[in-house]
Structures are given as structure tokens and as C-alpha cells.
Amino acid sequence: MNNLFWEKQAEKLDWYKKWKSVIAGERPYKRWFTGGKLNASYQCLDRHIKNGLGQKIAIYWINELGESQSFSYKQVYDEVNRLAFGLNNLGVKKGDVVVIYMPMIVQAIFSMLAVARVGAIHNVVFSAFSYKSLKDRIIDTNAKFLITADYSLRRGKFIDLKFVADLASHETSIQKVIVVKRTNLDISLDPEKDILYQDLIKNSKDYFEPVQVESNDPLFVLYTSGTTGKPKGIVHSTGGYLTYVNYSYNAAFGDTKNSVYWCTADVGWVTGHSYAVYAPLMNGATSVIYEGAPDFPNPSIWWKLIEKYKVNILYTSPTAIRMLRKLGEEWLENIDLSSLKVLGSVGEIINPDIWQWFFERIGGSRCPIIDTWWQTETGGFMICPKINYKLEDLKAGSPTFPLDEIEIDILDEDGKSVPVGQKGYLVIKNFWPGLTLGIWGDNKRFEETYWSKFKDAYYPGDYAIKDKDGYIWFLGRSDETLNIAGHRIGTGEIENAVVKNINIAETAVAAIPDKIKGQNFVLFVVLKQNNNLDNIILEKEIINTLKIEIGALAKPAKIYFVESLPKTRSGKIMRRVLSSLLQKSDVGDLTTLENISCIDNIRSVIALDKI
Ligand code: ATP
Ligand code: MG
């Protein structure tokens, strides 16, 4: 571990007090920049005001109704100060958890920064989560404060968020609910408990002195996507986290001071935290924040926003790219995307064919694709191309190499390094400042999940391979990896091959037990739109492609054509749900499932087959 390297990265932030040691403590609870004092909202706002950047646009906000607003750094600063003052008056103090249950409106960002300014801990909960998911999180963190909005807007519908917030906070630790009133629609307010956001900031002061927190005081707790099971409350520090987010953002996207940057992730996910809020604001970039779905009012909305705001950097997810590709090329016609310079991807494997489409059709074959592999737990990018790589250095579908000072290895079941070209479990061998402090209130689960499979290494739970040039390729989640007659095949390997077929929008592999081979798999396939292909011909094509690309072993027991795949609300395919549906076993924790309606369609497709 190169302490000097990380010390240099930390020095790029403004500290009230310098740290005593760069790293201290026992694994896996190593702590960074101990004794150092700072404040996250200062990093994002005050430092720019001091440097004369107050008038610069920090945020362009747009919603699906076409309403828009822009905010300079000074305007964000003023709002955050007033809100911090108001929160402090309400009794929010250092160490308190404040739940933020809000749509993609600027007040969600102001709230995160104001909570950080008073030294408290934010827990942002994605606004499309049900009352039950919100309640679970409130119970887990024991939060006393909740900030929400009256309504959220999704695909033309207003959703009564306050109603959901009331249901969720009923008979919990929540004492005060702050409500952003953004519509003229009615909401019920409890005079004892509820306060309008607008009233809270009306009589506030223009300045609230940032509370100095220790580097390892938590900045936030955030729950993982729940792709593989019950979501985990991941806690992040202030000093180490911000240092790492700042470092990784610059390594991947370069100096963005003069860029218009659009990270499409919702603030309810870690990508939204690290790369829609903290990194761009710390770096004085101009961010686009869009409240709406990528295909509403129509699938050209994103491209039109890129044209209108002259977006230079677009950071998004494979699931969104697959969806937009599926809906047809006509939505891209007559739109000027020439402002784009850099593209980014996160969340899942970006299948090489999807990569190619993104590269050519969106990036005009001139923008690098920064495919970033990381997790809620890692705080920031771990494996991704750096901005100074040449286009020729990229390989479609590989996030390339680890960032500086990130030491990775690929191990077999016994913990031995596998030779180049052999599949295995990816691990991280050293510590880095962005690593989570742990799981909220559950050290045991933290130690078991990440630190027990292998000695002396962090185990993220992903299956991977390193090619002869040192490029890393992800093959899927370790616990979804198939073992067919003793051969391990990652779900990603099969899915990458299947989506090569130009008629297929997306696909997922689900494992099933097999008496002879031990395990086999079923393929679920979603076709592109306006398709009247013969499924039997398509099945033959798929089987043939798999045979050529992977081998005779990769022959699906069944291929089902379905309307859509089960996905988390962050857009990740939930393969475990497919396997359970096939085996008629308990589907497990579904609180993060987005499209519950797809389950009926999948069940009926499977049932029809059995008739
Ligand atoms: P849970 O941990 O609750 O099951 P999750 O793992 O989906 O949910 P996140 O932290 O949002 O929660 O996602 C991290 C995971 O997403 C990684 O471990 C990896 O499996 C996948 N992932 C993220 N980025 C990439 C990428 N660029 N390429 C391949 N896989 C990726
Ligand atoms: Mg995970």
C-alpha cells in the first residue's frame, strides 16, 4: 500500500485539520486519514465560492414535463446553508441519521449536502420503493428525521410520495417529516410531525457554519441493490470516501471543470451519490439532473437533452442502453450528439454488442467508453479505463485494468491465483480509502460476506477472467456461476454470446439442477420491438451461436421468450428470481424488484411449456 499516493489524493481536498495517520486499525476495519477533520458540503460548495466560481452553473434540472431550472454554485450554496440551518434548528445533530425519500429533484441533492453540513448521516432511499422497503430501512437505521416530497412524477403519473412516507414512518422512530411542496395537489400534514421544506428555509439564516467531522465519521448509509439477496446497509466515511471518489472520477473522466456532465443514475443509488452528486460538485462541473424515465415521453428524450445542453460526458447503465437500442434507431434521427466526448457505463456487464452500439451510434466512434466496475461497498470505481487511454486500448466489454494502487487477483476455490486466461473469483488484495466502513449494525454479516471466503482479501462476489494482455473481463456473479458437468461458465459468458443476435434485446441465464450434468441452464430472451420472427428459427440460431462461441456444453435446457426480465429498481437482472420461478421455490427477498408484473408473464410462459 502506497500511503504517499493516498496522502497526495487526500491533499486535493480542503481539510480543517490534517490527519494524524494515513491508515490505522485492524483489518477489515482499517480507517483512513484518522484525526483529520473536514466537511463534505464544504468540499462541494464553499471551496468553489471562495475560488470565484459562484456564478458557474452547478445543475441543470429538467423533468419529463419539459420544466427546467438551473442553479449556480452560489444558489446551491445558499439553499444548502438555509436548509442546514433549518435542520439544525429542528434538532438534527452530528451522528443522526436523516432518511431522504425523494425523486430526482434538486432538493434531494440540497438535502444530502445540508445533512452533511450539519454533520449528520444521510440515508437516501430510492423514491420508487414501496412503503415496506422504506419502513425496513427506517427500522434498520432507527432514523428520527425524514425528508420527502409531496409527489413524484414518473411516466406522466403523479405518485403521492407523502402518503407512502406516512405509511412507512408510522410507529417507527421518525419524529419529524420535512416535505418539499412541489405541486398544488393536496397532501395531509400532521402539525405535530410535518414541516414544509419551504417553511423551514424561509426564516433561516444565509450561512450555517459547516460542522467539522472526523474523517471516519459516516457521511451516509446506503442499501445495496438487492440483486443477490436482502439489501445491505453500506456505511461510508467522509474523508476516505470523498478522497477516493474524487481520485477515481478524475482518473476516469479527467478534469471536468469546463464540462457538461450527465450521470443518469438516480440519487437513490451509489452511482448517484458518488458520481451524480459528490464527484461532479467537488470538481466544479456542470451537471444535468433529469427527473424521468429514458423512454418517456418518447425514447428520444435523452438524446434531445444531450443536444440541448451540449452534454460532454454521459455516464449511464447497460440496462438503459439495451432499452434504448431495443426501441429502435429512428429515435436517434436528426439529433446532434456531437458534443459528446466521453461515455461511461456501470451496474452490469456491458455485453460487447451493446458496447459496440453505444460506441458507434451514440459516441460516433470517437468517444471512449469508460466501463466502470465497482460496487456500493467500494465507494468508487475500482476497475475502469482512465481518460488518457487511447481508443485502441479499449476492448469492447472489458472494463480494462484496475485503477492505481488497486491490487486485484483472480483465485480458484482454494484461494490460489489462477493462471492468465482461467476463470475464477475476483478479489482485491489491498485496502483503499473508498472501502465501506461496514454494514450498518451488522459486523457479522460484513465479515462473513466479504472477508471469510478468502484469507487476506476482499471478496466482492464476482466471477472474472484476466486475458493475456492483462484486461479483466467480468463473467457474472460468483453465486450465479454455472457448473455444468464440472465446467464453470459465468452467466455473462452465455448472455454476451446470445445478445450477438441482432433480434435480441436482452437475455438472462437461470440455473437449474440437472441429474447428469449437476447443473444446466434455461435462457430467458426478450426480443427487440416490432419483431415477427419465427421463434423456432431463432432458437436454432441461439443454440448454434452458443455452440460456436462457448462449446457444446452451453446448450440451454429450454429457451423462453418473455416480455421482460425481472430487474432491481436500479436496473439489474435478478437471475435468482428466474431460477426460483423455474423450480417453483421461494423467490426470496423481492423488495427491490421493479417490475413485479413480469413475474406473471414468466410464470405463464413456463406453465404453457409444461402443458
Ligand atoms: P446486492 O449486493 O444487494 O446483491 P448489487 O450487488 O447489485 O446488490 P450494487 O452495489 O449496486 O449492488 O452492484 C455492484 C455489483 O454490480 C458488482 O458486484 C457487479 O456484480 C455488478 N457490476 C457493477 N458494475 C459492473 C461492470 N462495469 N461490469 C460488470 N459488473 C458490474
Ligand atoms: Mg453486491
XYZ file of C-alpha atoms and ligand atoms in Angstrom:
643
model
C 0.000 0.000 0.000
C 1.375 3.327 -1.039
C 0.460 5.714 1.734
C 2.125 8.619 -0.005
C -0.074 8.148 -3.068
C -3.270 8.299 -0.987
C -1.945 11.140 1.089
C -1.463 13.123 -2.113
C -5.033 12.350 -3.160
C -6.373 13.432 0.226
C -4.457 16.693 -0.043
C -6.641 17.619 -3.016
C -9.492 18.136 -0.551
C -9.761 21.011 1.925
C -9.243 19.808 5.492
C -9.805 21.852 8.625
C -7.294 19.701 10.389
C -4.714 17.382 8.914
C -4.864 13.656 9.667
C -2.558 12.001 12.186
C -2.155 8.756 10.264
C -2.954 7.873 6.679
C -4.222 4.450 7.649
C -4.784 2.855 11.025
C -6.654 -0.006 12.655
C -7.023 -3.717 12.185
C -8.337 -5.416 9.063
C -11.051 -5.456 7.904
C -11.743 -2.259 9.831
C -8.857 -0.151 8.579
C -9.503 3.556 8.908
C -8.189 6.330 6.649
C -6.790 9.753 7.479
C -7.576 9.342 11.150
C -7.771 12.536 13.160
C -8.333 14.620 10.004
C -11.329 16.953 10.020
C -13.434 18.111 7.095
C -16.975 18.663 5.859
C -18.457 17.223 2.657
C -20.667 20.188 1.806
C -17.649 22.491 2.138
C -15.829 20.380 -0.484
C -18.746 20.662 -2.894
C -19.730 24.289 -2.388
C -17.758 26.662 -0.146
C -14.442 25.992 -1.834
C -15.884 26.985 -5.238
C -17.464 30.133 -3.857
C -14.089 31.052 -2.325
C -12.416 30.428 -5.678
C -14.781 32.758 -7.522
C -16.843 30.050 -9.217
C -20.101 31.069 -7.522
C -21.819 32.128 -10.733
C -20.999 28.937 -12.558
C -23.920 26.613 -13.301
C -23.782 23.626 -10.979
C -27.037 21.936 -12.007
C -29.372 21.964 -14.960
C -32.556 20.296 -13.810
C -35.225 19.067 -16.200
C -38.307 16.918 -15.755
C -40.406 14.863 -18.150
C -42.976 17.654 -18.488
C -40.245 19.779 -20.022
C -39.966 22.059 -16.979
C -36.419 23.163 -16.314
C -34.364 25.163 -13.850
C -30.699 25.955 -13.487
C -28.743 26.589 -10.320
C -25.385 28.296 -9.947
C -22.949 27.084 -7.302
C -23.887 30.154 -5.248
C -27.586 29.318 -5.465
C -26.949 25.739 -4.355
C -24.739 27.071 -1.575
C -27.477 29.442 -0.364
C -30.124 26.723 -0.390
C -27.919 24.242 1.414
C -26.953 26.773 4.065
C -30.581 27.682 4.747
C -31.637 24.084 4.897
C -28.728 23.153 7.153
C -29.709 25.984 9.485
C -33.319 24.759 9.470
C -32.344 21.164 10.115
C -30.116 22.198 12.949
C -32.985 24.188 14.461
C -35.180 21.113 14.265
C -32.634 19.269 16.333
C -30.698 17.346 13.687
C -27.211 16.940 15.036
C -23.940 15.185 14.334
C -24.349 11.421 14.018
C -28.143 11.464 13.485
C -29.495 9.539 10.501
C -31.724 11.525 8.151
C -33.688 9.493 5.617
C -34.142 11.187 2.240
C -37.020 9.736 0.237
C -37.230 11.955 -2.787
C -37.500 11.900 -6.544
C -34.743 13.334 -8.771
C -35.380 16.911 -7.782
C -32.703 19.381 -6.781
C -33.976 19.422 -3.219
C -32.799 15.812 -2.908
C -29.252 16.992 -3.591
C -29.643 20.049 -1.355
C -30.848 17.729 1.397
C -27.869 15.397 1.094
C -25.479 18.330 1.299
C -27.367 20.030 4.139
C -27.406 16.822 6.171
C -23.653 16.544 5.609
C -23.212 20.198 6.538
C -24.710 19.655 9.987
C -22.516 16.583 10.439
C -25.401 14.112 10.227
C -25.631 10.913 8.152
C -27.912 10.655 5.131
C -29.740 7.564 4.038
C -31.220 8.133 0.612
C -33.979 5.694 -0.285
C -34.952 5.423 -3.938
C -38.305 7.145 -4.403
C -39.943 4.270 -6.288
C -39.501 1.950 -3.335
C -42.667 0.832 -1.605
C -43.604 1.868 1.901
C -42.392 -1.534 3.096
C -38.860 -1.069 1.735
C -38.744 2.431 3.168
C -40.015 1.183 6.528
C -37.413 -1.614 6.626
C -34.669 0.939 6.144
C -36.084 3.326 8.758
C -36.263 0.472 11.248
C -32.728 -0.626 10.420
C -31.165 2.823 10.892
C -33.527 3.996 13.652
C -33.713 7.399 11.976
C -35.577 10.269 13.626
C -35.856 12.536 10.584
C -37.279 12.018 7.132
C -37.169 14.411 4.184
C -39.605 13.746 1.376
C -41.674 15.484 -1.297
C -45.416 15.746 -1.824
C -45.367 13.932 -5.161
C -43.028 12.255 -7.559
C -43.568 12.112 -11.278
C -42.969 9.017 -13.357
C -44.148 8.389 -16.894
C -46.820 11.072 -16.708
C -48.219 9.953 -13.370
C -48.036 11.776 -10.071
C -47.296 9.455 -7.175
C -48.322 10.507 -3.694
C -44.963 10.210 -2.022
C -46.067 11.812 1.218
C -48.724 9.133 1.614
C -46.079 6.413 1.226
C -43.772 8.245 3.634
C -46.593 8.425 6.216
C -47.325 4.723 5.919
C -43.653 3.887 6.247
C -42.903 6.146 9.185
C -45.994 5.156 11.180
C -44.953 3.659 14.520
C -41.245 3.986 13.816
C -38.500 6.151 15.301
C -39.322 9.012 12.856
C -40.194 12.177 14.771
C -40.146 14.870 12.102
C -41.022 14.738 8.414
C -39.910 17.577 6.140
C -41.963 17.854 2.968
C -40.981 19.609 -0.255
C -44.208 21.002 -1.677
C -43.791 20.992 -5.436
C -47.344 20.664 -6.720
C -50.718 22.184 -5.952
C -52.106 18.764 -5.227
C -53.461 18.093 -1.763
C -51.473 16.364 0.921
C -52.279 15.826 4.554
C -49.970 17.431 7.064
C -49.714 16.483 10.701
C -48.999 19.721 12.614
C -47.056 17.800 15.266
C -44.831 15.913 12.903
C -44.729 17.531 9.463
C -42.950 20.690 8.356
C -42.916 22.098 4.866
C -39.409 22.380 3.455
C -40.311 25.822 2.138
C -41.303 26.985 5.630
C -38.178 25.526 7.151
C -35.861 27.539 4.909
C -37.980 30.708 4.816
C -36.835 32.038 8.155
C -33.393 30.553 8.034
C -30.047 32.279 8.025
C -27.951 32.548 4.868
C -24.946 30.883 6.422
C -24.535 27.846 8.577
C -21.011 27.040 9.655
C -20.169 23.512 8.414
C -19.752 21.044 11.259
C -16.227 19.652 11.276
C -16.365 15.873 11.294
C -13.604 13.344 11.716
C -12.516 11.608 8.530
C -14.173 8.357 9.632
C -17.443 9.826 10.809
C -20.045 8.355 8.449
C -21.238 10.539 5.595
C -24.015 8.182 4.629
C -25.563 4.766 4.804
C -26.980 3.341 1.598
C -28.586 -0.005 0.874
C -27.275 -2.191 -1.984
C -29.435 -3.116 -4.953
C -30.569 -6.450 -3.504
C -29.732 -8.322 -6.696
C -28.456 -11.337 -4.822
C -30.445 -11.162 -1.592
C -31.563 -8.884 1.205
C -30.080 -5.389 0.738
C -27.119 -4.462 2.938
C -26.823 -1.058 4.667
C -23.425 0.056 3.463
C -21.794 2.785 5.541
C -19.294 5.212 4.023
C -16.843 7.503 5.724
C -16.357 11.179 4.953
C -12.615 11.664 4.362
C -11.648 8.359 2.765
C -14.814 8.171 0.682
C -14.531 11.705 -0.709
C -10.832 11.264 -1.390
C -11.488 8.091 -3.332
C -14.497 9.403 -5.244
C -12.535 12.483 -6.252
C -9.499 10.463 -7.318
C -11.458 7.857 -9.303
C -13.660 10.448 -11.040
C -10.630 12.384 -12.224
C -8.815 9.252 -13.338
C -11.812 8.127 -15.397
C -13.316 11.353 -16.672
C -10.414 13.808 -16.412
C -10.710 17.464 -15.487
C -14.423 18.277 -15.856
C -14.366 21.907 -14.737
C -15.417 23.023 -18.209
C -17.614 20.052 -18.985
C -21.322 19.432 -19.013
C -21.617 16.106 -17.322
C -24.626 13.849 -17.090
C -24.736 10.855 -14.807
C -28.170 9.336 -15.383
C -28.271 7.379 -12.116
C -30.875 8.223 -9.520
C -29.556 9.700 -6.278
C -31.048 6.633 -4.596
C -28.100 4.513 -5.750
C -24.420 4.697 -5.018
C -23.709 5.860 -8.570
C -25.997 8.790 -7.893
C -24.191 9.523 -4.621
C -20.620 9.238 -5.814
C -20.887 10.378 -9.416
C -24.077 12.459 -9.765
C -23.601 14.431 -6.551
C -20.260 14.357 -4.770
C -17.676 13.969 -7.554
C -19.061 16.461 -10.092
C -19.780 19.063 -7.412
C -16.367 18.647 -5.784
C -14.872 19.212 -9.217
C -16.899 22.280 -10.149
C -18.573 20.576 -13.145
C -21.966 21.466 -14.572
C -24.326 18.525 -14.067
C -27.539 17.569 -15.762
C -30.180 16.118 -13.449
C -33.197 14.637 -15.187
C -36.332 13.540 -13.409
C -37.907 10.978 -15.658
C -37.631 7.672 -17.465
C -35.398 7.247 -20.549
C -38.377 6.391 -22.754
C -40.883 8.990 -21.667
C -42.498 10.987 -23.275
C -40.656 9.130 -26.027
C -37.340 7.310 -26.461
C -35.543 10.300 -27.951
C -35.778 12.354 -24.745
C -32.225 11.562 -23.584
C -30.709 12.308 -26.964
C -32.597 15.598 -27.166
C -31.327 16.604 -23.729
C -27.757 15.817 -24.772
C -28.234 18.007 -27.838
C -29.904 20.828 -25.925
C -27.448 21.001 -23.023
C -24.422 20.079 -25.128
C -23.527 17.261 -22.792
C -19.860 16.245 -22.999
C -19.845 13.239 -20.681
C -22.693 10.736 -20.464
C -22.432 8.150 -17.715
C -25.194 5.549 -17.751
C -26.006 1.835 -17.440
C -26.152 -1.171 -19.781
C -29.812 -1.673 -18.911
C -30.696 1.803 -20.217
C -28.566 1.338 -23.327
C -30.216 -2.026 -24.041
C -33.646 -0.476 -23.624
C -32.918 2.440 -25.931
C -31.370 0.179 -28.540
C -34.370 -2.131 -28.364
C -36.797 0.710 -29.069
C -35.285 1.386 -32.460
C -32.784 3.611 -34.257
C -35.430 6.010 -35.533
C -35.367 7.848 -32.207
C -31.833 8.979 -32.925
C -32.607 10.540 -36.273
C -31.789 14.236 -36.796
C -30.265 14.632 -33.364
C -26.853 16.179 -32.981
C -24.803 14.244 -30.442
C -21.507 15.827 -31.473
C -20.987 17.498 -28.050
C -20.312 14.074 -26.519
C -16.677 13.363 -25.750
C -16.775 10.562 -23.203
C -19.268 7.793 -22.446
C -19.475 5.741 -19.285
C -21.227 2.577 -18.155
C -21.900 0.939 -14.800
C -24.010 -1.630 -13.000
C -23.726 -4.789 -15.041
C -21.539 -6.330 -17.687
C -21.857 -4.271 -20.838
C -22.199 -7.025 -23.444
C -19.700 -6.449 -26.303
C -22.523 -5.963 -28.800
C -24.212 -3.356 -26.654
C -20.809 -1.699 -26.136
C -20.341 -1.519 -29.913
C -23.749 0.006 -30.478
C -23.158 2.603 -27.757
C -19.724 3.375 -29.156
C -20.855 3.772 -32.751
C -24.403 5.113 -32.587
C -24.104 7.350 -29.539
C -20.416 8.121 -29.367
C -19.923 8.467 -33.135
C -16.975 6.040 -32.856
C -14.930 8.845 -31.297
C -15.805 8.680 -27.577
C -14.105 6.218 -25.256
C -16.447 4.056 -23.205
C -15.409 4.162 -19.591
C -16.863 0.880 -18.351
C -16.598 1.144 -14.596
C -16.656 -1.921 -12.393
C -17.354 -1.177 -8.746
C -19.901 -1.733 -6.002
C -21.829 0.169 -3.365
C -19.245 -1.213 -0.946
C -16.188 0.073 -2.853
C -17.347 3.702 -2.827
C -15.944 4.405 -6.267
C -14.592 2.887 -9.473
C -12.142 0.030 -8.979
C -11.572 -1.271 -12.487
C -12.088 1.062 -15.431
C -10.225 2.737 -18.271
C -8.516 6.015 -17.490
C -9.267 9.094 -19.540
C -5.758 9.112 -21.018
C -6.123 5.670 -22.611
C -6.263 5.644 -26.390
C -9.382 4.335 -28.129
C -7.309 1.437 -29.434
C -6.525 0.482 -25.827
C -10.169 -0.366 -25.132
C -11.719 -3.778 -25.667
C -15.491 -3.949 -26.074
C -16.944 -5.497 -22.925
C -13.896 -5.253 -20.663
C -13.505 -2.552 -18.003
C -9.764 -2.921 -18.726
C -7.447 -2.544 -15.702
C -7.632 -1.682 -12.001
C -7.064 1.949 -11.053
C -3.783 2.956 -9.394
C -2.999 1.259 -6.109
C -5.834 -1.245 -6.508
C -4.352 -4.699 -6.418
C -6.590 -7.406 -7.747
C -6.205 -11.112 -8.233
C -8.293 -13.961 -9.568
C -8.446 -17.015 -7.336
C -9.695 -20.557 -7.551
C -11.917 -22.183 -4.939
C -8.848 -22.942 -2.784
C -7.625 -19.367 -2.812
C -4.772 -19.924 -5.260
C -4.139 -17.429 -8.082
C -5.320 -18.838 -11.389
C -3.130 -18.535 -14.475
C -3.922 -15.935 -17.137
C -6.951 -16.955 -19.196
C -8.525 -19.016 -16.430
C -11.769 -18.101 -14.745
C -12.047 -17.510 -11.036
C -13.158 -15.281 -8.188
C -12.040 -11.689 -8.339
C -10.554 -10.358 -5.112
C -8.976 -7.114 -4.002
C -5.800 -7.623 -2.082
C -5.158 -4.255 -0.541
C -7.114 -1.510 1.187
C -8.227 1.716 -0.464
C -9.863 4.815 1.038
C -13.266 4.275 -0.614
C -13.903 0.927 1.056
C -17.037 0.872 3.202
C -16.686 1.207 6.951
C -19.006 -1.797 7.241
C -22.644 -2.855 7.194
C -24.891 -0.735 9.411
C -25.225 -2.529 12.716
C -24.092 -5.869 11.342
C -20.364 -6.553 11.608
C -21.009 -10.268 11.418
C -22.656 -10.050 8.002
C -19.862 -7.713 6.843
C -17.158 -10.153 7.885
C -18.997 -13.174 6.508
C -19.944 -11.646 3.158
C -16.649 -10.097 2.134
C -13.857 -11.385 4.332
C -14.438 -15.044 5.034
C -14.268 -16.788 1.656
C -10.580 -15.987 1.219
C -7.911 -15.162 3.714
C -6.394 -11.691 3.451
C -8.539 -10.433 0.589
C -11.765 -8.553 -0.021
C -14.209 -10.778 -1.893
C -16.718 -8.768 -3.958
C -18.646 -11.843 -5.146
C -17.958 -11.558 -8.886
C -16.585 -14.117 -11.311
C -13.909 -12.922 -13.747
C -11.002 -13.695 -16.030
C -7.812 -11.886 -16.977
C -6.766 -12.167 -20.623
C -3.199 -12.422 -21.891
C -2.944 -8.627 -22.177
C -3.990 -8.191 -18.569
C -7.535 -6.996 -19.324
C -10.192 -8.025 -16.819
C -13.466 -9.457 -18.086
C -16.422 -9.982 -15.793
C -18.341 -13.197 -16.293
C -21.207 -12.737 -13.840
C -21.922 -13.063 -10.139
C -19.997 -15.853 -8.431
C -23.087 -17.301 -6.813
C -24.851 -17.475 -10.177
C -21.968 -19.182 -11.949
C -22.988 -22.460 -13.546
C -21.192 -25.707 -13.003
C -22.110 -27.876 -15.965
C -20.511 -31.304 -15.832
C -17.611 -29.851 -13.868
C -17.129 -26.838 -16.172
C -17.687 -23.428 -14.715
C -19.472 -20.991 -17.004
C -20.393 -17.460 -15.985
C -23.884 -16.211 -16.788
C -22.232 -13.264 -18.539
C -20.383 -15.504 -20.968
C -23.615 -17.044 -22.203
C -25.546 -13.801 -22.234
C -22.815 -11.968 -24.166
C -22.958 -14.626 -26.860
C -26.763 -14.635 -27.078
C -27.161 -10.870 -27.495
C -24.946 -11.015 -30.544
C -28.134 -11.946 -32.347
C -29.453 -8.671 -33.762
C -33.049 -9.609 -32.998
C -32.459 -9.976 -29.284
C -32.761 -7.034 -26.914
C -31.627 -8.789 -23.766
C -31.356 -12.153 -22.151
C -30.778 -13.844 -18.804
C -29.453 -17.209 -17.783
C -31.088 -19.112 -14.935
C -29.508 -22.170 -13.387
C -31.458 -25.394 -12.879
C -30.348 -28.691 -11.344
C -29.569 -31.497 -13.779
C -29.347 -35.153 -12.766
C -26.479 -35.941 -15.086
C -24.531 -32.713 -15.526
C -25.110 -31.414 -11.993
C -26.407 -28.142 -13.345
C -27.822 -26.808 -16.551
C -29.471 -23.567 -17.570
C -32.570 -22.059 -19.093
C -32.422 -18.958 -21.266
C -34.949 -16.164 -20.986
C -34.967 -13.977 -24.059
C -36.552 -10.588 -24.740
C -36.834 -9.668 -28.403
C -36.386 -6.245 -29.920
C -39.571 -4.418 -30.765
C -41.636 -4.867 -33.935
C -40.417 -8.358 -34.367
C -42.316 -11.079 -36.158
C -39.639 -13.668 -36.307
C -40.166 -17.374 -36.112
C -39.103 -18.411 -32.593
C -38.072 -21.874 -33.772
C -35.572 -20.421 -36.229
C -34.331 -18.044 -33.556
C -33.894 -20.873 -31.063
C -31.772 -22.749 -33.577
C -29.666 -19.648 -34.180
C -29.121 -19.169 -30.454
C -28.145 -22.791 -29.872
C -25.775 -22.628 -32.791
C -24.144 -19.403 -31.605
C -23.630 -20.834 -28.126
C -22.070 -23.948 -29.554
C -19.620 -21.910 -31.630
C -18.857 -19.257 -29.009
C -18.699 -21.364 -25.854
C -18.951 -25.029 -26.763
C -21.342 -27.950 -26.840
C -21.775 -27.808 -23.047
C -23.517 -24.480 -23.281
C -26.757 -25.914 -24.611
C -29.805 -24.478 -22.860
C -32.338 -26.946 -21.477
C -35.014 -24.514 -22.660
C -35.343 -21.126 -24.276
C -38.270 -18.995 -23.172
C -39.297 -15.840 -24.980
C -40.675 -13.415 -22.427
C -41.894 -9.818 -22.417
C -39.360 -8.579 -19.886
C -36.835 -9.761 -17.308
C -37.100 -9.294 -13.543
C -34.915 -6.361 -12.591
C -33.967 -4.480 -9.480
C -35.079 -0.884 -9.314
C -31.523 0.017 -10.229
C -31.945 -1.934 -13.469
C -30.051 -5.153 -12.734
C -31.285 -8.523 -13.882
C -32.374 -10.695 -10.931
C -31.412 -14.157 -12.172
C -32.097 -15.738 -8.781
C -35.797 -14.911 -9.282
C -35.828 -16.747 -12.616
C -34.215 -19.818 -11.084
C -36.779 -19.839 -8.276
C -39.679 -19.499 -10.724
C -38.351 -22.422 -12.725
C -38.004 -24.570 -9.651
C -41.203 -23.299 -8.038
C -39.224 -22.494 -4.917
C -39.443 -19.445 -2.653
C -38.488 -16.328 -4.653
C -36.777 -14.751 -1.636
C -36.484 -11.015 -0.921
C -38.356 -9.154 -3.681
C -38.411 -5.733 -2.082
C -36.080 -4.304 -4.709
C -37.817 -5.884 -7.704
C -39.020 -3.184 -10.079
C -41.401 -4.893 -12.473
C -43.446 -7.309 -10.408
C -45.830 -7.735 -13.354
C -43.157 -9.587 -15.350
C -43.430 -12.473 -12.895
C -46.927 -13.430 -14.111
C -45.809 -13.354 -17.726
C -42.791 -15.535 -16.957
C -44.879 -17.953 -14.873
C -47.398 -18.351 -17.685
C -44.695 -18.865 -20.329
C -43.155 -21.594 -18.155
C -46.571 -23.151 -17.407
C -47.584 -23.204 -21.085
C -44.486 -25.208 -21.835
C -45.468 -27.877 -19.319
C -48.942 -28.397 -20.852
P -26.625 -6.892 -3.749
O -25.227 -6.741 -3.254
O -27.633 -6.402 -2.765
O -26.941 -8.223 -4.316
P -25.770 -5.438 -6.097
O -24.520 -6.242 -5.968
O -26.438 -5.438 -7.445
O -26.819 -5.865 -4.996
P -24.520 -2.862 -6.299
O -23.533 -2.470 -5.288
O -25.430 -1.804 -6.855
O -25.473 -3.947 -5.669
O -23.807 -3.517 -7.539
C -22.485 -3.997 -7.582
C -22.385 -5.175 -8.500
O -22.836 -4.831 -9.828
C -20.989 -5.709 -8.727
O -20.605 -6.591 -7.706
C -21.117 -6.410 -10.089
O -21.688 -7.688 -9.953
C -22.079 -5.517 -10.825
N -21.350 -4.526 -11.660
C -21.247 -3.207 -11.421
N -20.561 -2.598 -12.404
C -20.202 -3.547 -13.286
C -19.453 -3.542 -14.503
N -18.972 -2.425 -15.025
N -19.257 -4.734 -15.123
C -19.757 -5.885 -14.610
N -20.479 -5.947 -13.469
C -20.703 -4.791 -12.807
Mg -23.428 -6.776 -4.295
